Each structure stands twice: as C-alpha cells, then as structure tokens.
Short mmCIF file of C-alpha atoms in Angstrom, two decimals:
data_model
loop_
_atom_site.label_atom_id
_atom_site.label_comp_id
_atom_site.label_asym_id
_atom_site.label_seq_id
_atom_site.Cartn_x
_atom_site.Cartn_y
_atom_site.Cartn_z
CA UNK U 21 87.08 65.67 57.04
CA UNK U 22 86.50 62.53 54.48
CA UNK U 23 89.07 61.07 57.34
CA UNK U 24 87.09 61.42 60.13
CA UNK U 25 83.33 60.73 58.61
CA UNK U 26 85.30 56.85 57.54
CA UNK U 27 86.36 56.44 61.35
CA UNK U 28 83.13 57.40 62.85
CA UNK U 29 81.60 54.83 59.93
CA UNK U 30 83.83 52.10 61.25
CA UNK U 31 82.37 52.63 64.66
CA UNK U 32 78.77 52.33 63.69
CA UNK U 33 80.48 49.32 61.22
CA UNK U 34 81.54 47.42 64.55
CA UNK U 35 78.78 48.49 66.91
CA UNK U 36 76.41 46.81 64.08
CA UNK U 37 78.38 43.54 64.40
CA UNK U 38 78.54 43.54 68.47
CA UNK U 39 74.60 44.31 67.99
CA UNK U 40 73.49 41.33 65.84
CA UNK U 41 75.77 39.21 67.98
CA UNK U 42 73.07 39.40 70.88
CA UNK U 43 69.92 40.11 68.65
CA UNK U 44 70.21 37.93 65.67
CA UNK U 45 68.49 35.29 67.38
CA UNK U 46 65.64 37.77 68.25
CA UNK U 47 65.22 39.14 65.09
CA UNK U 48 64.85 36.20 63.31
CA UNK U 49 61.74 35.57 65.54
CA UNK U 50 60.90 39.28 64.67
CA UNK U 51 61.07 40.05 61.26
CA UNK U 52 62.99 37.41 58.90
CA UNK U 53 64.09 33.35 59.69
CA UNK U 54 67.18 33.32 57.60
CA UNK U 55 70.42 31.89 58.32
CA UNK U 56 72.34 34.44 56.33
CA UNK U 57 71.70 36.91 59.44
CA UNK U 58 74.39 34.62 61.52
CA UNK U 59 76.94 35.67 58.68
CA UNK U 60 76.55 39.35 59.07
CA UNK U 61 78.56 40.02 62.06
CA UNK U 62 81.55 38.45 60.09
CA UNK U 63 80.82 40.09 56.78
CA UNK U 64 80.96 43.90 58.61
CA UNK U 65 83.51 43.20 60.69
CA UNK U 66 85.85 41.36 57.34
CA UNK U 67 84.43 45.33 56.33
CA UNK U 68 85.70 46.99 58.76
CA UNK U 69 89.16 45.54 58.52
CA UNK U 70 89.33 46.62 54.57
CA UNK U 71 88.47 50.12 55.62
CA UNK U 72 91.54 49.95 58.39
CA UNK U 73 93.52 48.82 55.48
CA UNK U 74 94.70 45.35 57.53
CA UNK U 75 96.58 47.04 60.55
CA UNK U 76 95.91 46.09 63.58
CA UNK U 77 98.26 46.22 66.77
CA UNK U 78 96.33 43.87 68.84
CA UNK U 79 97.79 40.88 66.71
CA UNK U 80 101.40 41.23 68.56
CA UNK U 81 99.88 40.10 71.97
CA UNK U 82 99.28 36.43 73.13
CA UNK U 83 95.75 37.63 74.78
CA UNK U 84 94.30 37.78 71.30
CA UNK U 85 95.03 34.30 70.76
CA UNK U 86 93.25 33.01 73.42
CA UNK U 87 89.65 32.28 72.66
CA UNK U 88 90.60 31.42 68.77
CA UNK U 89 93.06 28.62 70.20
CA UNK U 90 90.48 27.06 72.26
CA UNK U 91 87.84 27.76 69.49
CA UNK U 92 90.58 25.49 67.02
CA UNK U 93 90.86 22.93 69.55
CA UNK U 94 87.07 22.59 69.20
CA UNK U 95 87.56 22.40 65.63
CA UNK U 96 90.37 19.62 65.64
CA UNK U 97 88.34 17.38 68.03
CA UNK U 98 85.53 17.60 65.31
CA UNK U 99 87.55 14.92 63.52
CA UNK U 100 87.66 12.97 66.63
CA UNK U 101 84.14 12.51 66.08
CA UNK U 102 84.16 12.00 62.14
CA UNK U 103 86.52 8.92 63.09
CA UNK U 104 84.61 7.71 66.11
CA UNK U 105 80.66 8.40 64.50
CA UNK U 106 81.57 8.39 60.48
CA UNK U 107 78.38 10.44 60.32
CA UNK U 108 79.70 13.88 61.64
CA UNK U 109 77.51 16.96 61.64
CA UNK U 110 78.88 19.20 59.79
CA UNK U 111 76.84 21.96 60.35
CA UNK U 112 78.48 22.13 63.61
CA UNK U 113 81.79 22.16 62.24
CA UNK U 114 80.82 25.23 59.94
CA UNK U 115 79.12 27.32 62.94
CA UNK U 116 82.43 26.93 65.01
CA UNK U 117 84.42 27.48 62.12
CA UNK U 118 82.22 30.67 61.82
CA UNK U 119 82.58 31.75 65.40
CA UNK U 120 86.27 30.89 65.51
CA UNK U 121 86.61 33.63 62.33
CA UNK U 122 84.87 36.42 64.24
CA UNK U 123 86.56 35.60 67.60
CA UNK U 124 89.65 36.52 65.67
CA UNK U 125 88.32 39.16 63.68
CA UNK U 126 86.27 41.38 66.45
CA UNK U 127 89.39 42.62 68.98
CA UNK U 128 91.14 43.60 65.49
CA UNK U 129 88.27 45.96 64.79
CA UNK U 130 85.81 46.49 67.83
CA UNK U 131 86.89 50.27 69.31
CA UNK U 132 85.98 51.70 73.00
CA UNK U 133 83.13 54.17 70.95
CA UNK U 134 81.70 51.44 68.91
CA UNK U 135 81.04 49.33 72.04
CA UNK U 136 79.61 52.74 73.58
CA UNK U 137 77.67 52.71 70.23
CA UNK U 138 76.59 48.98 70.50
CA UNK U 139 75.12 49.31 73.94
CA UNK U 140 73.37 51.88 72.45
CA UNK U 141 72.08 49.97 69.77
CA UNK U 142 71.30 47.13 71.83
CA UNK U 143 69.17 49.11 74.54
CA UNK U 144 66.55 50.44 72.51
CA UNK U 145 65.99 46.57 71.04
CA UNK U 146 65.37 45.45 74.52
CA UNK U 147 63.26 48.23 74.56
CA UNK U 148 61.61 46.98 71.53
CA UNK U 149 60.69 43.63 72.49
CA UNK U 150 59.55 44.75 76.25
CA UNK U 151 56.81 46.87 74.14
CA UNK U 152 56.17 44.62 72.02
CA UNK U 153 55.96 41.65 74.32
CA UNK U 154 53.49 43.77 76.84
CA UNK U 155 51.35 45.84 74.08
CA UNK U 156 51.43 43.57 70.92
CA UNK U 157 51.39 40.13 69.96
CA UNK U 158 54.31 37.93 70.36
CA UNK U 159 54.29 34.33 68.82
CA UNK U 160 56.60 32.22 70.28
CA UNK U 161 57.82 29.00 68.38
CA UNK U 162 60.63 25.85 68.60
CA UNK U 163 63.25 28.63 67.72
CA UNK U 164 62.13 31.70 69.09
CA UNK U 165 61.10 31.24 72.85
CA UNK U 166 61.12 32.72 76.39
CA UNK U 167 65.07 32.62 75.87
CA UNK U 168 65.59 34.09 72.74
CA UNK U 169 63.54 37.24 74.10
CA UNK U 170 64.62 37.33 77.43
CA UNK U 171 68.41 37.69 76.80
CA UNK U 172 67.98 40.74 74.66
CA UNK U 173 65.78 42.19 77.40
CA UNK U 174 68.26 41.22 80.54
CA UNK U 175 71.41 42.77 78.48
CA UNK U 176 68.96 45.94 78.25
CA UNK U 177 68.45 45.86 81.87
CA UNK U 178 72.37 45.31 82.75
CA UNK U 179 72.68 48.37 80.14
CA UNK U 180 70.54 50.34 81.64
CA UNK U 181 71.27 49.48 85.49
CA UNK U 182 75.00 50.44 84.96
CA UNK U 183 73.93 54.05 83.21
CA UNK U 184 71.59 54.22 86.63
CA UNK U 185 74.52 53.82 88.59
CA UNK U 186 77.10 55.83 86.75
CA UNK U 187 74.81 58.65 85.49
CA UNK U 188 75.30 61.78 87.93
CA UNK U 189 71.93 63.65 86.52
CA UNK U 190 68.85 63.09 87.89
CA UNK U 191 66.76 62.66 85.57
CA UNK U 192 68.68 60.39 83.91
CA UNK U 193 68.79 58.30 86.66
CA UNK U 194 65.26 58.17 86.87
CA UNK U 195 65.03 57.25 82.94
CA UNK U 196 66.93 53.91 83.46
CA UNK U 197 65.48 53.24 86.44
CA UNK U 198 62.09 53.49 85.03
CA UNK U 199 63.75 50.84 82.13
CA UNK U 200 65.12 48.66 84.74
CA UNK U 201 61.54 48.05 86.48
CA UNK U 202 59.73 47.69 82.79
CA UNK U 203 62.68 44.98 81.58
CA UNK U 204 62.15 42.88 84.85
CA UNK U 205 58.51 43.61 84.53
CA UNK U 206 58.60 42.19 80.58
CA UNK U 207 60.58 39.04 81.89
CA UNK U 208 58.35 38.13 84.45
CA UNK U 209 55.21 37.68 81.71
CA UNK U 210 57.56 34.86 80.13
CA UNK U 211 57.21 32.65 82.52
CA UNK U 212 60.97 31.40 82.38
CA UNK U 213 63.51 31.70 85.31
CA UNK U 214 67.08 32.36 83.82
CA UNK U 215 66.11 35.48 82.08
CA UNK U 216 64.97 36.71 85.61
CA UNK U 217 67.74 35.18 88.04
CA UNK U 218 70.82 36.54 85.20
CA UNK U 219 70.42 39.67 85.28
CA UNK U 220 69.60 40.37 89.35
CA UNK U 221 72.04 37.96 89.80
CA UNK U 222 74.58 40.05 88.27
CA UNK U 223 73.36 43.62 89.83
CA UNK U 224 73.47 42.24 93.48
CA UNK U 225 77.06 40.73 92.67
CA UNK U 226 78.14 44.33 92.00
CA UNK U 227 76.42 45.65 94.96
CA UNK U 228 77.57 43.27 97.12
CA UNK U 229 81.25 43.63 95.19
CA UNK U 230 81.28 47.54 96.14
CA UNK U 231 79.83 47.23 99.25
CA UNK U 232 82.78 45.32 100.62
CA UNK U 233 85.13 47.32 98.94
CA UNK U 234 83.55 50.25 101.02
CA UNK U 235 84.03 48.50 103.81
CA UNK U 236 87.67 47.96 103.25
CA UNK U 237 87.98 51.61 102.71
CA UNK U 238 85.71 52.68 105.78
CA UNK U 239 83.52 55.23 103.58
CA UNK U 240 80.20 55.11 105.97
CA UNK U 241 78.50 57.01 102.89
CA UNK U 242 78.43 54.36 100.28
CA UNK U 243 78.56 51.80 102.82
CA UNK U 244 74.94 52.68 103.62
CA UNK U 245 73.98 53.49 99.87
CA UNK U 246 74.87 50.37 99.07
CA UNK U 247 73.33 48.44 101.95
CA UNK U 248 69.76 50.76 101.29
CA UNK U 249 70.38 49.44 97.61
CA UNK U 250 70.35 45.95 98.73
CA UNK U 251 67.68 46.06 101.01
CA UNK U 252 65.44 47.80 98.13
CA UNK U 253 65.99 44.99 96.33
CA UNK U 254 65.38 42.39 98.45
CA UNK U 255 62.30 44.48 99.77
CA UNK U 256 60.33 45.00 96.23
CA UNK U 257 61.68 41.21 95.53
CA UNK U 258 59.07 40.06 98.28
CA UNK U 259 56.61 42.31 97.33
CA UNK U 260 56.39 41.25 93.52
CA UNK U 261 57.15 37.43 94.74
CA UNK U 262 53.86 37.54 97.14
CA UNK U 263 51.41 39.86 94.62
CA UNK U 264 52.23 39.73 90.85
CA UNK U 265 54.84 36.90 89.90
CA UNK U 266 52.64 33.92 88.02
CA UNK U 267 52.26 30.77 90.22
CA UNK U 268 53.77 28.37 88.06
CA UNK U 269 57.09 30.41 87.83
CA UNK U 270 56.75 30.85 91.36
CA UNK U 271 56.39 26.86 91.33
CA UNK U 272 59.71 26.89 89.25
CA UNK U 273 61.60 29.00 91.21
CA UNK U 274 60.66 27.05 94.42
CA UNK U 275 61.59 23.67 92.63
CA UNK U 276 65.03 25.17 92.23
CA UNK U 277 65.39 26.13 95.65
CA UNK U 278 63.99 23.47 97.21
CA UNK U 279 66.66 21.05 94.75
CA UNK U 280 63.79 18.75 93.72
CA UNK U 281 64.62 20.11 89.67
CA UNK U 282 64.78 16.80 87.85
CA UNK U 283 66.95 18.21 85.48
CA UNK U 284 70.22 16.73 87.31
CA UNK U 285 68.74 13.40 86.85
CA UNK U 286 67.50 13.00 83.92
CA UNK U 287 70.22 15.69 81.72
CA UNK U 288 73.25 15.55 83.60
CA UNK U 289 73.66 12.11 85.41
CA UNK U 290 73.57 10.51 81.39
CA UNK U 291 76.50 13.01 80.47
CA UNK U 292 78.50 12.55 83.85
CA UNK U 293 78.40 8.79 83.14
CA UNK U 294 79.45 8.99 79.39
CA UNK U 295 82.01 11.76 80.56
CA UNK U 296 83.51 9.26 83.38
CA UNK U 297 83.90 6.60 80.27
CA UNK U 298 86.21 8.38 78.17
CA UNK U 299 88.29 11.01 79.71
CA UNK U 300 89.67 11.83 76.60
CA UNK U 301 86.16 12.81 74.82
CA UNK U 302 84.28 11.95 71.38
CA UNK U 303 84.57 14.34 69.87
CA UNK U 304 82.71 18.09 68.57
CA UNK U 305 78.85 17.72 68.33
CA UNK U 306 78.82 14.06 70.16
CA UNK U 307 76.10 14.34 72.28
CA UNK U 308 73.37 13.89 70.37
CA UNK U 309 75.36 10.62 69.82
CA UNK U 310 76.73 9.67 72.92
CA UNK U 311 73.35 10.96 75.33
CA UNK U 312 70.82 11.98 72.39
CA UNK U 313 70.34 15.23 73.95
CA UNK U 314 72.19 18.66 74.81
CA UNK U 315 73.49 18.32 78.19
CA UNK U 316 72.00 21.81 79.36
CA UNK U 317 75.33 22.76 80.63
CA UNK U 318 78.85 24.33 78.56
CA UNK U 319 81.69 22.37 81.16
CA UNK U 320 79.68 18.95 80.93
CA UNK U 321 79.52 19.77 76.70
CA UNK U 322 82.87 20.26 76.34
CA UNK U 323 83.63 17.67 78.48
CA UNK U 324 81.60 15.65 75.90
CA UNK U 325 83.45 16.59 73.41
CA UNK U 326 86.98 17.22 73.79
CA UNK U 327 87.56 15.41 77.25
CA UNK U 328 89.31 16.87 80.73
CA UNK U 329 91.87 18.46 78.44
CA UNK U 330 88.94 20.83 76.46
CA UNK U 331 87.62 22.01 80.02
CA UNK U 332 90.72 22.51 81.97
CA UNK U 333 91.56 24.82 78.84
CA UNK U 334 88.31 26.38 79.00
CA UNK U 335 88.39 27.01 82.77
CA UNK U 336 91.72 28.58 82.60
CA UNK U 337 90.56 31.11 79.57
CA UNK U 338 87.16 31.65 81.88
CA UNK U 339 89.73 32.12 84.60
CA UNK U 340 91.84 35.49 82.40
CA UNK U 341 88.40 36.66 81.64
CA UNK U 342 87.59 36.78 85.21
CA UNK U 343 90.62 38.05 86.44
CA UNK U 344 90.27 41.09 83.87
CA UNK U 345 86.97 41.23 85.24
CA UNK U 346 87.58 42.14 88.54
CA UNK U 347 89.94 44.63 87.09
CA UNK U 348 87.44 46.52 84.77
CA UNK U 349 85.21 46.37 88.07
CA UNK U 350 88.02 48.36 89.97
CA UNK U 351 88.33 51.13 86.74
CA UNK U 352 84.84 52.30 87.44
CA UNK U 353 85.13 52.60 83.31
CA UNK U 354 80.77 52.61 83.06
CA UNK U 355 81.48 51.34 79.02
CA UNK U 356 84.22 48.46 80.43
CA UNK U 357 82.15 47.10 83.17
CA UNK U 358 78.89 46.78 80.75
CA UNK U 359 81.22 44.80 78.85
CA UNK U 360 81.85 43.06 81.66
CA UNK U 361 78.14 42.16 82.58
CA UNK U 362 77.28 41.30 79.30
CA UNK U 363 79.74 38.92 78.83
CA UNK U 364 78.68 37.27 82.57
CA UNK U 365 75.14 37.17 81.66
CA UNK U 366 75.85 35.78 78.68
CA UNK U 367 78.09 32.98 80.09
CA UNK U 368 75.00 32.24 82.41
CA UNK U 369 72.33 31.86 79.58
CA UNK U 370 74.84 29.48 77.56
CA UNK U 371 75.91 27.58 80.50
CA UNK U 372 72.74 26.39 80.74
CA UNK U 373 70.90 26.54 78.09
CA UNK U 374 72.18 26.86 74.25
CA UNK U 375 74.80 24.70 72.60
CA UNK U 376 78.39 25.58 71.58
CA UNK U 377 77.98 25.84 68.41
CA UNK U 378 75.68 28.71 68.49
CA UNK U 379 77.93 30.93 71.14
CA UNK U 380 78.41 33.95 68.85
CA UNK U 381 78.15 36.02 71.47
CA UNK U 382 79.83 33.71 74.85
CA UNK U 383 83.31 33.70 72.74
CA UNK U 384 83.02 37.29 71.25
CA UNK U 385 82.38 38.67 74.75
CA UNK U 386 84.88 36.61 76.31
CA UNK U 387 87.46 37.60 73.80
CA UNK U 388 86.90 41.26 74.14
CA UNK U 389 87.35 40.95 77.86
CA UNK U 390 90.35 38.93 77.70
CA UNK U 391 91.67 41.88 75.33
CA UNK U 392 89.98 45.03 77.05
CA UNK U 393 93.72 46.64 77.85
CA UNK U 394 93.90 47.43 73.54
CA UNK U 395 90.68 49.30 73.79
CA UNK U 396 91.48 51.00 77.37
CA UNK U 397 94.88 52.20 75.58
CA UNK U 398 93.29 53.27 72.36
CA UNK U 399 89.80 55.14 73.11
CA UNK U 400 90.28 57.40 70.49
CA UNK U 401 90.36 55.32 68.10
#
C-alpha cells in the first residue's frame, strides 16, 4: 500500500515538472516574477529520481542521448564565443546548462500516467487564463505578453481538440468542444497571430493527415467525417474572419499573406549575411553581438551560433522527432499524439519567436518524443 501511494506520488511529481515547463512563463506574469520558478522542473524531477532510487532503463538506448548531445554542443560553442567576444553572457550559458540537465533528467522519470496527469494539469491553466483574460483584468508587460498567454491557451486547445476527437461520449465531446471555441475565442482578443495560426495549424494537419489515410483505405465513412470536419472549419473561419476578428489582426494576417511582412528584411536578411560570413559560427548567445537582435527564427540562431554543423545536427534530431511523429499519429494512442502536438506547437512558437536559451519546453518535448517507445513499453509504470 505505502508502495503504491509513492508511485502514484511520482506521477503527480513528474506531471508537476512537464506542467511548469509550459506555464512557468505564465505564472510569473500571474502570481510571482521570480527566477527560481525556472529551477523547479529540475528540482522535482532530481526528486523524482531519489524516490526511483537511480534506476532507470531508458539510459541503455542511444535515443536518450540525443537532445542532451546537441544541447552540449550548444554548450561547447559557448566558448567559441568567450574567445571570439571576451565578454560572454553567461547567463546564457547557465540557462542551457539548465535545460541540458532536465533534457537528460525528464525521459529517466516522466511515465505514460504522469503525462496523462500533466495534460491534465495543463488544461485547466489554459482554462484559467481564457477566464481570466475575458472576465478580469490582465496586465500585460515586456515579459509577460500576447505570447506568454497565448501558448498556454493553444496547448489547452490541442488538449482539448484531441479529447474531442478521441472521446466516444457525447457529452464529453461537447465539453471540449465548447473549450476549443472559448480558447480560440480568448486568442483572438490578443491581437497576436502565432497563438491563432499554431494551434489550427496543427488540427487541420491531422485532419488532413487522416483524411488521406482514409482515402488509402477506401472507408467512405470517415472520408466524409473528415471532409465535413474540414469544411466546418474553413466555414466558421470566414464567418469569424468577416464579423468578429479585430481589424488590425486582420491587417496582420493579410500582411502575412500578402508577403509584404518586413520582418524578412529587416530580422533575417542581417543574420543570413552574418551567417554567409562564417560558416563555422560565433559562437552561443552571439547575436546580440554579431546582429544586435534575436533573429526571430531557431535554424537562422543556431546557425548564428554554432555554424552549418549546429543546424544540420539539429535538423537531423527534428528529423527522429518527426519520424516518431508520424508513428505516434498511426497508434491512435490519444495521450502519445497530445504529446505529439504539443511538442509541434511548441516548435512553432520558438521557431519564431523566443530564444534558445529559454526552450525548456522545445528540448523537453522533443526529447520525450524522440524516446516515446520507453513510455509505450512501460505504461504501468
């Protein structure tokens, strides 16, 4: 009995440190600005692995090793820039060194009911900020912005889409819907695209996924589910585009397709140029030195800093995480492909628009998907 109440507290242990991976940033803005909260994930999880008494299978396979390795590589090139700069950040180096430590810690620990547990966890805080974003008063500042509430919310809406989809009860399905239409309804008072384009992004990709697997298998049924699914879509799309959404999103979202952003100007043409000067990079944290500025996009950072070499590594780990993707899709596993989406949506809000230094989340995702098969294998654990 004493047994089993310690494994089901290692669950809610791990599900704690998956959770403040994705909300820390949010509840700073909430309730308490403190830096401490970015060490939490590590402390529960160095927790966790005390309870488990150190054992851990997972270390025996080269999949584990992945995301750390690339993470190190990071690390090493940091000293590429003390050599090149003399005046290195090193508050850079310690938030990698950080992330690196619970990229290797989190597969050891993380269990297929404590990510049940996180999504769980991480649901009802989207829910929390859509209420409070649409009933209360929400301050935005430098750090806590359109972004830092809209991911929570979108990971709520991937949540609760996939329960939609997998949940055979009715009313169930109508619960998540009803969360799905209040999420998207939250994100379009922020006035900010990404946290609206992510997340549909990501649910017509699956539609569009199934629907030609359908095909393939000539089931008429789901065939024309699926195709009602995306016409509903594209359908209340048009309705909100033309009635509710704000006109200077609409503006935005125009600008974008339309390709008169300026951002590819005035962001990325600096980094392509310093990029095309030194194949070999300058090293971790050099843009501020090299362009003065975040480059607003993860291959054109690493680029930055570690050279070709850092983002042919990094495509080929995106490349495993992808290919396990597509997998977990095929499983049908609802817990798996959550996983899945998160750690896609995520990729999409760092790619463009947070550092490497602060991708807590982007490497912890990535690393679970890369090592998904230890959790399918073990779900009782």
């Amino acid at each position: 009995m004493l047994n089993l109440k310690k494994i089901h507290l290692k669950h809610y242990i791990n599900a704690l440190s998956i959770f403040l991976l994705v909300a820390t940033p949010s509840l700073k803005g909430i309730f308490y600005e403190s830096n401490i909260l970015n060490f939490l994930p590590l402390i529960l999880l160095l927790v966790s692995i005390s309870m488990n008494k150190g054992k851990a299978p997972i270390y025996n396979r080269l999949n584990f090793a992945l995301v750390p390795s690339f993470l190190s590589f990071l690390i090493l090139s940091f000293f590429v820039s003390l050599t090149l700069f003399g005046n290195p950040i090193i508050e850079e180096l310690i938030k990698v060194i950080l992330i690196l430590l619970v990229t290797i810690f989190l597969p050891l620990t993380v269990t297929f009911k404590s990510l049940q547990i996180s999504f769980s966890f991480l649901f009802l805080w989207g829910v929390f900020l859509c209420v409070k974003k649409v009933f209360f008063v929400m301050i935005f500042t430098d750090n806590f912005h359109y972004l830092t509430v809209g991911y929570p919310i979108a990971v709520m809406i991937i949540i609760s889409f996939y329960k939609f989809f997998f949940n055979k009860k009715l009313m169930l399905k109508i619960f998540y819907f009803s969360f799905i239409i209040f999420g998207f309804f939250t994100l379009l008072t922020l006035i900010g695209r990404s946290p609206i384009i992510f997340p549909l992004f990501l649910i017509l990709f699956f539609l569009i996924f199934n629907f030609f697997k359908e095909m393939s298998n000539f089931n008429i049924s789901k065939i024309i589910i699926y195709l009602f699914a995306f016409i509903s879509i594209l359908l209340v799309l048009t309705y909100v585009i033309n009635n509710y959404i704000d006109t200077y999103l609409l503006g935005r979202f125009l600008n974008l397709l339309e390709g008169s952003d300026n951002r590819s100007d005035a962001v990325y043409l600096p980094a392509i140029k310093a990029i095309t000067s030194n194949f070999f990079g300058y090293g971790l944290g050099s843009s501020t030195h090299i362009i003065g500025f975040y480059p607003h996009n993860i291959f054109l950072e690493i680029a930055l800093d570690t050279g070709f070499i850092g983002v042919v590594f990094f495509i080929s780990i995106l490349l495993k995480g992808y290919k396990n993707s597509i997998k977990i899709i095929n499983m049908k596993n609802e817990t798996f492909v959550i996983l899945v989406s998160i750690f896609w949506l995520t990729f999409l809000f760092w790619n463009v628009s947070y550092g490497l230094s602060s991708a807590y989340a982007l490497f912890s995702f990535l690393s679970l998907v890369i090592c998904y098969e230890f959790m399918k294998l073990n779900k009782n654990i």
